[in-house]
PDB file of C-alpha atoms and ligand atoms in Angstrom:
ATOM      1  CA  UNK A   1      -6.082   6.621  -9.980  1.00  0.00           C
ATOM      2  CA  UNK A   2      -5.696  10.415 -10.027  1.00  0.00           C
ATOM      3  CA  UNK A   3      -8.802  12.375 -11.014  1.00  0.00           C
ATOM      4  CA  UNK A   4      -8.113  15.338 -13.269  1.00  0.00           C
ATOM      5  CA  UNK A   5     -10.688  17.954 -14.211  1.00  0.00           C
ATOM      6  CA  UNK A   6     -10.507  19.841 -17.521  1.00  0.00           C
ATOM      7  CA  UNK A   7     -10.568  23.643 -16.993  1.00  0.00           C
ATOM      8  CA  UNK A   8     -13.924  25.013 -18.209  1.00  0.00           C
ATOM      9  CA  UNK A   9     -13.819  27.865 -20.787  1.00  0.00           C
ATOM     10  CA  UNK A  10     -14.124  31.167 -18.905  1.00  0.00           C
ATOM     11  CA  UNK A  11     -13.214  29.640 -15.525  1.00  0.00           C
ATOM     12  CA  UNK A  12     -10.323  32.122 -15.222  1.00  0.00           C
ATOM     13  CA  UNK A  13     -12.762  35.071 -15.515  1.00  0.00           C
ATOM     14  CA  UNK A  14     -14.564  34.176 -12.297  1.00  0.00           C
ATOM     15  CA  UNK A  15     -13.100  35.748  -9.166  1.00  0.00           C
ATOM     16  CA  UNK A  16     -13.034  33.700  -5.974  1.00  0.00           C
ATOM     17  CA  UNK A  17     -14.250  35.225  -2.734  1.00  0.00           C
ATOM     18  CA  UNK A  18     -11.540  35.397  -0.094  1.00  0.00           C
ATOM     19  CA  UNK A  19     -11.920  32.664   2.520  1.00  0.00           C
ATOM     20  CA  UNK A  20     -13.855  33.976   5.538  1.00  0.00           C
ATOM     21  CA  UNK A  21     -11.560  34.574   8.464  1.00  0.00           C
ATOM     22  CA  UNK A  22     -13.149  32.840  11.426  1.00  0.00           C
ATOM     23  CA  UNK A  23     -11.474  32.055  14.719  1.00  0.00           C
ATOM     24  CA  UNK A  24     -11.175  28.263  15.071  1.00  0.00           C
ATOM     25  CA  UNK A  25     -13.462  26.642  17.616  1.00  0.00           C
ATOM     26  CA  UNK A  26     -12.091  26.289  21.108  1.00  0.00           C
ATOM     27  CA  UNK A  27     -13.160  22.767  22.058  1.00  0.00           C
ATOM     28  CA  UNK A  28     -11.801  23.060  25.594  1.00  0.00           C
ATOM     29  CA  UNK A  29     -14.349  25.871  26.039  1.00  0.00           C
ATOM     30  CA  UNK A  30     -17.146  24.109  24.098  1.00  0.00           C
ATOM     31  CA  UNK A  31     -16.859  20.807  26.017  1.00  0.00           C
ATOM     32  CA  UNK A  32     -15.411  22.202  29.237  1.00  0.00           C
ATOM     33  CA  UNK A  33     -12.444  19.820  29.176  1.00  0.00           C
ATOM     34  CA  UNK A  34      -9.253  18.960  27.273  1.00  0.00           C
ATOM     35  CA  UNK A  35     -10.293  15.494  26.134  1.00  0.00           C
ATOM     36  CA  UNK A  36      -9.275  14.278  22.646  1.00  0.00           C
ATOM     37  CA  UNK A  37     -11.457  15.271  19.694  1.00  0.00           C
ATOM     38  CA  UNK A  38     -13.008  12.745  17.309  1.00  0.00           C
ATOM     39  CA  UNK A  39     -15.176  13.683  14.331  1.00  0.00           C
ATOM     40  CA  UNK A  40     -17.887  11.695  12.576  1.00  0.00           C
ATOM     41  CA  UNK A  41     -18.055  13.155   9.050  1.00  0.00           C
ATOM     42  CA  UNK A  42     -21.593  12.725   7.682  1.00  0.00           C
ATOM     43  CA  UNK A  43     -22.945  11.484  11.005  1.00  0.00           C
ATOM     44  CA  UNK A  44     -26.403  10.765   9.531  1.00  0.00           C
ATOM     45  CA  UNK A  45     -28.891   9.347  12.031  1.00  0.00           C
ATOM     46  CA  UNK A  46     -26.174   9.086  14.666  1.00  0.00           C
ATOM     47  CA  UNK A  47     -26.180   5.404  15.633  1.00  0.00           C
ATOM     48  CA  UNK A  48     -22.373   5.170  15.516  1.00  0.00           C
ATOM     49  CA  UNK A  49     -21.758   8.603  17.039  1.00  0.00           C
ATOM     50  CA  UNK A  50     -23.982   8.015  20.069  1.00  0.00           C
ATOM     51  CA  UNK A  51     -22.759   4.453  20.695  1.00  0.00           C
ATOM     52  CA  UNK A  52     -19.149   5.578  20.510  1.00  0.00           C
ATOM     53  CA  UNK A  53     -19.739   8.606  22.749  1.00  0.00           C
ATOM     54  CA  UNK A  54     -21.431   6.416  25.352  1.00  0.00           C
ATOM     55  CA  UNK A  55     -18.557   3.928  25.266  1.00  0.00           C
ATOM     56  CA  UNK A  56     -15.851   6.633  25.560  1.00  0.00           C
ATOM     57  CA  UNK A  57     -17.095   9.341  27.935  1.00  0.00           C
ATOM     58  CA  UNK A  58     -13.584  10.860  28.122  1.00  0.00           C
ATOM     59  CA  UNK A  59     -13.479  11.610  24.404  1.00  0.00           C
ATOM     60  CA  UNK A  60     -15.195  14.582  22.760  1.00  0.00           C
ATOM     61  CA  UNK A  61     -17.231  13.781  19.639  1.00  0.00           C
ATOM     62  CA  UNK A  62     -18.318  16.169  16.899  1.00  0.00           C
ATOM     63  CA  UNK A  63     -20.886  15.041  14.333  1.00  0.00           C
ATOM     64  CA  UNK A  64     -20.860  17.007  11.071  1.00  0.00           C
ATOM     65  CA  UNK A  65     -23.924  16.529   8.906  1.00  0.00           C
ATOM     66  CA  UNK A  66     -25.533  18.718   6.281  1.00  0.00           C
ATOM     67  CA  UNK A  67     -29.126  17.520   6.771  1.00  0.00           C
ATOM     68  CA  UNK A  68     -30.877  19.592   9.388  1.00  0.00           C
ATOM     69  CA  UNK A  69     -33.527  16.979  10.256  1.00  0.00           C
ATOM     70  CA  UNK A  70     -30.809  14.409  10.999  1.00  0.00           C
ATOM     71  CA  UNK A  71     -28.870  16.867  13.163  1.00  0.00           C
ATOM     72  CA  UNK A  72     -31.984  17.686  15.198  1.00  0.00           C
ATOM     73  CA  UNK A  73     -32.959  14.038  15.703  1.00  0.00           C
ATOM     74  CA  UNK A  74     -29.468  13.069  16.880  1.00  0.00           C
ATOM     75  CA  UNK A  75     -29.344  16.083  19.206  1.00  0.00           C
ATOM     76  CA  UNK A  76     -32.693  15.020  20.727  1.00  0.00           C
ATOM     77  CA  UNK A  77     -31.461  11.443  21.231  1.00  0.00           C
ATOM     78  CA  UNK A  78     -28.178  12.689  22.763  1.00  0.00           C
ATOM     79  CA  UNK A  79     -30.043  14.961  25.181  1.00  0.00           C
ATOM     80  CA  UNK A  80     -32.437  12.144  26.158  1.00  0.00           C
ATOM     81  CA  UNK A  81     -29.551   9.878  27.179  1.00  0.00           C
ATOM     82  CA  UNK A  82     -27.536  12.735  28.798  1.00  0.00           C
ATOM     83  CA  UNK A  83     -24.682  12.323  26.328  1.00  0.00           C
ATOM     84  CA  UNK A  84     -22.508  15.237  27.508  1.00  0.00           C
ATOM     85  CA  UNK A  85     -19.568  14.562  25.166  1.00  0.00           C
ATOM     86  CA  UNK A  86     -21.365  15.067  21.830  1.00  0.00           C
ATOM     87  CA  UNK A  87     -21.805  18.214  19.745  1.00  0.00           C
ATOM     88  CA  UNK A  88     -23.338  18.496  16.288  1.00  0.00           C
ATOM     89  CA  UNK A  89     -23.043  20.949  13.465  1.00  0.00           C
ATOM     90  CA  UNK A  90     -25.170  21.280  10.351  1.00  0.00           C
ATOM     91  CA  UNK A  91     -22.607  22.138   7.715  1.00  0.00           C
ATOM     92  CA  UNK A  92     -20.348  20.890   4.974  1.00  0.00           C
ATOM     93  CA  UNK A  93     -17.461  18.764   6.264  1.00  0.00           C
ATOM     94  CA  UNK A  94     -14.776  20.512   4.189  1.00  0.00           C
ATOM     95  CA  UNK A  95     -15.994  23.952   5.279  1.00  0.00           C
ATOM     96  CA  UNK A  96     -15.764  23.021   8.952  1.00  0.00           C
ATOM     97  CA  UNK A  97     -12.333  21.437   8.594  1.00  0.00           C
ATOM     98  CA  UNK A  98     -11.035  24.343   6.549  1.00  0.00           C
ATOM     99  CA  UNK A  99     -12.382  27.128   8.720  1.00  0.00           C
ATOM    100  CA  UNK A 100     -13.136  26.035  12.267  1.00  0.00           C
ATOM    101  CA  UNK A 101     -10.805  23.214  13.256  1.00  0.00           C
ATOM    102  CA  UNK A 102      -7.287  23.933  14.455  1.00  0.00           C
ATOM    103  CA  UNK A 103      -4.360  22.226  12.727  1.00  0.00           C
ATOM    104  CA  UNK A 104      -3.035  19.090  14.493  1.00  0.00           C
ATOM    105  CA  UNK A 105      -6.133  18.805  16.685  1.00  0.00           C
ATOM    106  CA  UNK A 106      -8.235  15.793  15.572  1.00  0.00           C
ATOM    107  CA  UNK A 107      -7.407  12.401  17.018  1.00  0.00           C
ATOM    108  CA  UNK A 108      -9.733  10.413  14.747  1.00  0.00           C
ATOM    109  CA  UNK A 109     -11.896  11.212  11.742  1.00  0.00           C
ATOM    110  CA  UNK A 110     -14.572   8.661  10.864  1.00  0.00           C
ATOM    111  CA  UNK A 111     -15.990   8.657   7.328  1.00  0.00           C
ATOM    112  CA  UNK A 112     -18.559   5.908   7.187  1.00  0.00           C
ATOM    113  CA  UNK A 113     -20.718   5.267   4.139  1.00  0.00           C
ATOM    114  CA  UNK A 114     -20.222   8.686   2.531  1.00  0.00           C
ATOM    115  CA  UNK A 115     -22.444   9.403  -0.484  1.00  0.00           C
ATOM    116  CA  UNK A 116     -20.901   7.272  -3.286  1.00  0.00           C
ATOM    117  CA  UNK A 117     -21.911   9.543  -6.207  1.00  0.00           C
ATOM    118  CA  UNK A 118     -22.012   6.565  -8.605  1.00  0.00           C
ATOM    119  CA  UNK A 119     -22.428   8.539 -11.857  1.00  0.00           C
ATOM    120  CA  UNK A 120     -19.126   9.312 -13.534  1.00  0.00           C
ATOM    121  CA  UNK A 121     -19.940  13.009 -13.950  1.00  0.00           C
ATOM    122  CA  UNK A 122     -20.530  13.225 -10.177  1.00  0.00           C
ATOM    123  CA  UNK A 123     -17.293  11.532  -9.103  1.00  0.00           C
ATOM    124  CA  UNK A 124     -15.764  14.952  -8.414  1.00  0.00           C
ATOM    125  CA  UNK A 125     -18.279  15.342  -5.562  1.00  0.00           C
ATOM    126  CA  UNK A 126     -16.877  12.330  -3.714  1.00  0.00           C
ATOM    127  CA  UNK A 127     -15.266  13.209  -0.422  1.00  0.00           C
ATOM    128  CA  UNK A 128     -12.159  11.061  -0.732  1.00  0.00           C
ATOM    129  CA  UNK A 129      -9.867  12.970  -3.067  1.00  0.00           C
ATOM    130  CA  UNK A 130      -6.256  14.005  -2.624  1.00  0.00           C
ATOM    131  CA  UNK A 131      -7.079  17.652  -1.833  1.00  0.00           C
ATOM    132  CA  UNK A 132      -9.524  16.588   0.914  1.00  0.00           C
ATOM    133  CA  UNK A 133      -6.967  14.172   2.387  1.00  0.00           C
ATOM    134  CA  UNK A 134      -4.372  16.977   2.377  1.00  0.00           C
ATOM    135  CA  UNK A 135      -6.775  19.094   4.428  1.00  0.00           C
ATOM    136  CA  UNK A 136      -7.559  16.202   6.782  1.00  0.00           C
ATOM    137  CA  UNK A 137      -3.851  15.505   7.228  1.00  0.00           C
ATOM    138  CA  UNK A 138      -3.269  19.121   8.225  1.00  0.00           C
ATOM    139  CA  UNK A 139      -6.027  18.879  10.878  1.00  0.00           C
ATOM    140  CA  UNK A 140      -5.087  15.474  12.327  1.00  0.00           C
ATOM    141  CA  UNK A 141      -2.845  15.410  15.352  1.00  0.00           C
ATOM    142  CA  UNK A 142       0.426  13.473  14.932  1.00  0.00           C
ATOM    143  CA  UNK A 143      -0.539   9.787  15.008  1.00  0.00           C
ATOM    144  CA  UNK A 144      -4.172  10.725  14.229  1.00  0.00           C
ATOM    145  CA  UNK A 145      -6.239   8.377  12.064  1.00  0.00           C
ATOM    146  CA  UNK A 146      -8.896   8.401   9.347  1.00  0.00           C
ATOM    147  CA  UNK A 147     -11.260   5.436   9.235  1.00  0.00           C
ATOM    148  CA  UNK A 148     -13.294   4.963   6.057  1.00  0.00           C
ATOM    149  CA  UNK A 149     -15.992   2.441   5.150  1.00  0.00           C
ATOM    150  CA  UNK A 150     -18.232   2.006   2.138  1.00  0.00           C
ATOM    151  CA  UNK A 151     -20.378  -0.735   0.628  1.00  0.00           C
ATOM    152  CA  UNK A 152     -19.804   0.720  -2.861  1.00  0.00           C
ATOM    153  CA  UNK A 153     -17.138  -1.335  -4.663  1.00  0.00           C
ATOM    154  CA  UNK A 154     -16.137   1.246  -7.260  1.00  0.00           C
ATOM    155  CA  UNK A 155     -15.814   4.047  -4.695  1.00  0.00           C
ATOM    156  CA  UNK A 156     -13.951   1.646  -2.382  1.00  0.00           C
ATOM    157  CA  UNK A 157     -11.322   0.905  -5.047  1.00  0.00           C
ATOM    158  CA  UNK A 158     -10.777   4.574  -5.891  1.00  0.00           C
ATOM    159  CA  UNK A 159     -10.718   5.642  -2.220  1.00  0.00           C
ATOM    160  CA  UNK A 160      -8.267   2.849  -1.324  1.00  0.00           C
ATOM    161  CA  UNK A 161      -5.838   3.945  -4.053  1.00  0.00           C
ATOM    162  CA  UNK A 162      -6.173   7.601  -3.077  1.00  0.00           C
ATOM    163  CA  UNK A 163      -5.627   6.878   0.631  1.00  0.00           C
ATOM    164  CA  UNK A 164      -2.745   4.453   0.075  1.00  0.00           C
ATOM    165  CA  UNK A 165      -0.971   6.820  -2.321  1.00  0.00           C
ATOM    166  CA  UNK A 166      -1.200   9.891  -0.111  1.00  0.00           C
ATOM    167  CA  UNK A 167       2.143  11.642   0.360  1.00  0.00           C
ATOM    168  CA  UNK A 168       1.999  11.726   4.164  1.00  0.00           C
ATOM    169  CA  UNK A 169      -0.746   9.424   5.459  1.00  0.00           C
ATOM    170  CA  UNK A 170       0.141   5.746   5.744  1.00  0.00           C
ATOM    171  CA  UNK A 171      -2.159   2.701   5.881  1.00  0.00           C
ATOM    172  CA  UNK A 172      -3.004   1.285   9.318  1.00  0.00           C
ATOM    173  CA  UNK A 173      -5.409  -1.346  10.704  1.00  0.00           C
ATOM    174  CA  UNK A 174      -9.018  -0.777   9.626  1.00  0.00           C
ATOM    175  CA  UNK A 175     -11.664   0.132  12.203  1.00  0.00           C
ATOM    176  CA  UNK A 176     -13.929  -2.806  13.046  1.00  0.00           C
ATOM    177  CA  UNK A 177     -17.111  -1.636  14.749  1.00  0.00           C
ATOM    178  CA  UNK A 178     -18.697  -3.568  17.587  1.00  0.00           C
ATOM    179  CA  UNK A 179     -22.337  -4.547  16.866  1.00  0.00           C
ATOM    180  CA  UNK A 180     -23.712  -1.468  18.654  1.00  0.00           C
ATOM    181  CA  UNK A 181     -21.316   0.808  16.740  1.00  0.00           C
ATOM    182  CA  UNK A 182     -22.484  -0.255  13.287  1.00  0.00           C
ATOM    183  CA  UNK A 183     -23.921   2.760  11.513  1.00  0.00           C
ATOM    184  CA  UNK A 184     -27.557   3.054  10.406  1.00  0.00           C
ATOM    185  CA  UNK A 185     -26.511   2.683   6.762  1.00  0.00           C
ATOM    186  CA  UNK A 186     -24.283  -0.274   7.542  1.00  0.00           C
ATOM    187  CA  UNK A 187     -27.252  -2.135   9.028  1.00  0.00           C
ATOM    188  CA  UNK A 188     -29.403  -1.318   5.988  1.00  0.00           C
ATOM    189  CA  UNK A 189     -26.724  -2.428   3.514  1.00  0.00           C
ATOM    190  CA  UNK A 190     -25.942  -5.599   5.469  1.00  0.00           C
ATOM    191  CA  UNK A 191     -29.630  -6.521   5.367  1.00  0.00           C
ATOM    192  CA  UNK A 192     -29.269  -6.422   1.563  1.00  0.00           C
ATOM    193  CA  UNK A 193     -26.128  -8.575   1.624  1.00  0.00           C
ATOM    194  CA  UNK A 194     -23.740  -5.649   0.994  1.00  0.00           C
ATOM    195  CA  UNK A 195     -20.714  -5.582   3.272  1.00  0.00           C
ATOM    196  CA  UNK A 196     -18.216  -2.902   4.166  1.00  0.00           C
ATOM    197  CA  UNK A 197     -14.907  -2.229   2.495  1.00  0.00           C
ATOM    198  CA  UNK A 198     -12.792  -0.628   5.239  1.00  0.00           C
ATOM    199  CA  UNK A 199      -9.579   1.353   4.918  1.00  0.00           C
ATOM    200  CA  UNK A 200      -7.697   3.416   7.443  1.00  0.00           C
ATOM    201  CA  UNK A 201      -4.712   5.720   7.295  1.00  0.00           C
ATOM    202  CA  UNK A 202      -2.598   7.407   9.932  1.00  0.00           C
ATOM    203  CA  UNK A 203      -0.583  10.611  10.149  1.00  0.00           C
ATOM    204  CA  UNK A 204       3.013   9.984  11.223  1.00  0.00           C
ATOM    205  CA  UNK A 205       3.956  10.923  14.802  1.00  0.00           C
ATOM    206  CA  UNK A 206       6.556  13.415  13.554  1.00  0.00           C
TER     207      UNK A 206
HETATM  208  C1  LIG B 301     -25.069   7.655   3.139  1.00  0.00           C
HETATM  209  S1  LIG B 301     -25.231   8.665   4.553  1.00  0.00           S
HETATM  210  C2  LIG B 301     -24.300   7.810   5.828  1.00  0.00           C
HETATM  211  C3  LIG B 301     -24.603   8.307   7.214  1.00  0.00           C
HETATM  212  C4  LIG B 301     -23.862   7.589   8.340  1.00  0.00           C
HETATM  213  N1  LIG B 301     -22.427   7.825   8.280  1.00  0.00           N
HETATM  214  C5  LIG B 301     -24.151   6.108   8.303  1.00  0.00           C
HETATM  215  O1  LIG B 301     -23.258   5.350   7.889  1.00  0.00           O
HETATM  216  O2  LIG B 301     -25.277   5.724   8.650  1.00  0.00           O
HETATM  217  C6  LIG B 301     -24.158  10.015   4.177  1.00  0.00           C
HETATM  218  C7  LIG B 301     -24.442  11.206   5.079  1.00  0.00           C
HETATM  219  O3  LIG B 301     -23.441  12.187   4.898  1.00  0.00           O
HETATM  220  C8  LIG B 301     -24.055  13.449   4.765  1.00  0.00           C
HETATM  221  N2  LIG B 301     -23.145  14.230   3.943  1.00  0.00           N
HETATM  222  C9  LIG B 301     -22.778  13.960   2.669  1.00  0.00           C
HETATM  223  N3  LIG B 301     -21.882  14.862   2.232  1.00  0.00           N
HETATM  224  C10 LIG B 301     -21.677  15.726   3.257  1.00  0.00           C
HETATM  225  C11 LIG B 301     -20.876  16.889   3.418  1.00  0.00           C
HETATM  226  N4  LIG B 301     -20.096  17.317   2.428  1.00  0.00           N
HETATM  227  N5  LIG B 301     -20.908  17.552   4.594  1.00  0.00           N
HETATM  228  C12 LIG B 301     -21.711  17.098   5.606  1.00  0.00           C
HETATM  229  N6  LIG B 301     -22.494  15.993   5.514  1.00  0.00           N
HETATM  230  C13 LIG B 301     -22.480  15.325   4.351  1.00  0.00           C
HETATM  231  C14 LIG B 301     -25.402  13.180   4.122  1.00  0.00           C
HETATM  232  O4  LIG B 301     -26.336  14.193   4.398  1.00  0.00           O
HETATM  233  C15 LIG B 301     -25.781  11.842   4.782  1.00  0.00           C
HETATM  234  O5  LIG B 301     -26.502  12.013   5.973  1.00  0.00           O
END
């Protein structure tokens, strides 16, 4: 299902600011190594991010989260357990991808339990839309993957269609977390009998 938005009267009178020109982050410098980069988009309270980082010490993990209190808590937990392969940024996911991540550089992007924006008038705020997937595709390395999970059936159906119909990304096996990798929200939803809908897509190797 393609989402179309009606142009608002006067929209053409509003000038857009030019995109800020920022040098992309140099992760080899940030982490001090050339390990692959994986991103947890909307990392929340960090249960998945920290479990994954512990399990794969030779992978670099970036958690992007717009709530400052969550970022600080996860950073404290990471420091306590000497998790050297995690970095966090308090920001909007699209802004970071657009401005600070090099093209063809992400091995895996995890999008677990993103805000479902259930009201119809808020659907345009949902993360999974064709324009966002175009941006993600540009940033994924060849063969790179996006793993998505949600408990929300309506969002799941729309996201599945959008992911499956993408021009370049192709469906691949969904990510199945081990018990310690289940996210904080996944545990909460499961306790209420709500289970994950999982979809994954992959960028072709060439
Ligand atoms: C429902 S929670 C899920 C958190 C975590 N992935 C989990 O499953 O436990 C969604 C999280 O994404 C964050 N978030 C939503 N939209 C975001 C955006 N555009 N940029 C960064 N973080 C975002 C919210 O602040 C929230 O912490």
